[in-house]
Amino acid sequence: MCWDNFPLCHSASMTSVLTREKVLDVLNTWIGQNPPSRFAICEIRPSGAGFDGALIAWGLASADHVHVHSDTPGMSGRFQSMSSLSFLFGESFEVVWIDPEPEVLDESA
């Protein structure tokens, strides 16, 4: 099995069979250098004389994709950019970053 963003899968210099330990070592290093960023999706809407808000989803973002999960059935998925989240949540949502936002996320959006 090969993942698109796994560093050993696309190496032109790969001519030998790797051991399980070597693959685990490379994975540990790569994962440590490329953790996803956590975020929350909040909805803010008018309520009486002011506003009200609610937490509607949690997510993980990497430099090239976003995973989002909501308690509402059918409101979860994998997306190519943060701007794609409006497909699920409309325009009235706010993103609250828990970790630093990935630098290249949304450049192609």
Coordinates of C-alpha atoms in Angstrom, one line a residue:
M1 CA 0.0 0.0 0.0
C2 CA 1.3 3.4 -0.9
W3 CA 0.0 6.8 0.2
D4 CA 0.4 9.9 -2.0
N5 CA 2.2 11.9 0.6
F6 CA 4.4 9.2 2.1
P7 CA 8.1 10.0 1.2
L8 CA 9.2 6.5 0.4
C9 CA 6.5 5.7 -2.1
H10 CA 7.8 8.0 -4.8
S11 CA 11.5 7.9 -4.4
A12 CA 13.2 7.2 -7.7
S13 CA 16.2 5.8 -5.8
M14 CA 14.2 3.0 -4.2
T15 CA 15.9 -0.1 -5.5
S16 CA 16.0 -2.3 -2.4
V17 CA 13.3 -3.9 -0.2
L18 CA 12.8 -1.9 3.0
T19 CA 12.5 -3.5 6.4
R20 CA 9.5 -2.9 8.6
E21 CA 11.8 -1.1 11.1
K22 CA 13.2 1.2 8.4
V23 CA 9.7 2.1 7.2
L24 CA 8.5 2.7 10.8
D25 CA 11.6 4.9 11.4
V26 CA 10.9 7.0 8.3
L27 CA 7.2 7.3 9.2
N28 CA 8.0 8.4 12.7
T29 CA 10.3 11.1 11.4
W30 CA 7.9 12.3 8.7
I31 CA 4.9 12.3 11.0
G32 CA 6.7 14.3 13.6
Q33 CA 7.6 16.9 11.0
N34 CA 4.1 17.0 9.4
P35 CA 1.4 17.0 12.0
P36 CA -2.1 18.1 11.1
S37 CA -3.5 21.3 12.6
R38 CA -6.6 21.1 14.8
F39 CA -9.5 23.5 14.4
A40 CA -13.1 24.0 15.4
I41 CA -16.0 25.2 13.2
C42 CA -18.3 27.6 15.0
E43 CA -21.6 29.1 13.8
I44 CA -22.4 32.7 14.9
R45 CA -25.9 34.0 14.2
P46 CA -28.2 36.9 15.3
S47 CA -30.2 36.2 18.4
G48 CA -32.5 38.8 19.9
A49 CA -30.5 42.1 20.4
G50 CA -27.2 40.4 20.0
F51 CA -25.6 37.2 18.7
D52 CA -25.5 33.5 19.7
G53 CA -22.9 30.9 18.8
A54 CA -22.4 27.2 18.8
L55 CA -19.6 24.7 18.1
I56 CA -20.7 22.7 15.1
A57 CA -17.7 20.6 14.1
W58 CA -14.0 19.7 14.7
G59 CA -11.4 19.2 12.1
L60 CA -7.8 18.4 11.2
A61 CA -6.0 20.2 8.4
S62 CA -2.7 19.4 6.6
A63 CA -1.0 21.4 3.9
D64 CA -3.1 19.7 1.1
H65 CA -6.4 18.6 2.6
V66 CA -8.9 19.0 5.4
H67 CA -10.9 16.4 7.5
V68 CA -14.0 17.7 9.3
H69 CA -16.4 15.9 11.6
S70 CA -19.7 17.1 12.9
D71 CA -22.2 15.4 15.1
T72 CA -24.9 16.2 12.5
P73 CA -25.2 13.2 10.2
G74 CA -23.9 13.8 6.7
M75 CA -21.9 16.8 7.7
S76 CA -18.4 15.2 7.7
G77 CA -15.9 14.7 5.0
R78 CA -12.5 15.2 3.4
F79 CA -11.9 18.4 1.4
Q80 CA -9.1 20.0 -0.6
S81 CA -9.3 23.4 1.1
M82 CA -10.8 25.3 4.0
S83 CA -12.9 27.3 1.6
S84 CA -14.6 24.1 0.5
L85 CA -16.2 23.8 4.0
S86 CA -18.8 26.4 2.9
F87 CA -20.3 23.5 0.9
L88 CA -21.3 21.9 4.2
F89 CA -21.7 24.8 6.5
G90 CA -22.8 27.7 4.3
E91 CA -21.2 31.1 4.8
S92 CA -22.1 31.7 8.5
F93 CA -19.3 29.7 10.0
E94 CA -16.0 30.8 11.7
V95 CA -12.8 28.7 12.0
V96 CA -11.1 28.7 15.3
W97 CA -7.5 27.4 15.0
I98 CA -6.2 25.4 17.9
D99 CA -2.8 24.8 16.3
P100 CA -1.0 27.0 13.7
E101 CA -2.8 27.0 10.3
P102 CA -0.9 25.0 7.7
E103 CA 1.0 27.4 5.4
V104 CA 0.0 26.2 2.0
L105 CA -3.6 25.2 2.7
D106 CA -6.0 27.1 0.4
E107 CA -3.4 28.4 -2.1
S108 CA -5.0 26.5 -4.9
A109 CA -8.6 27.3 -3.9

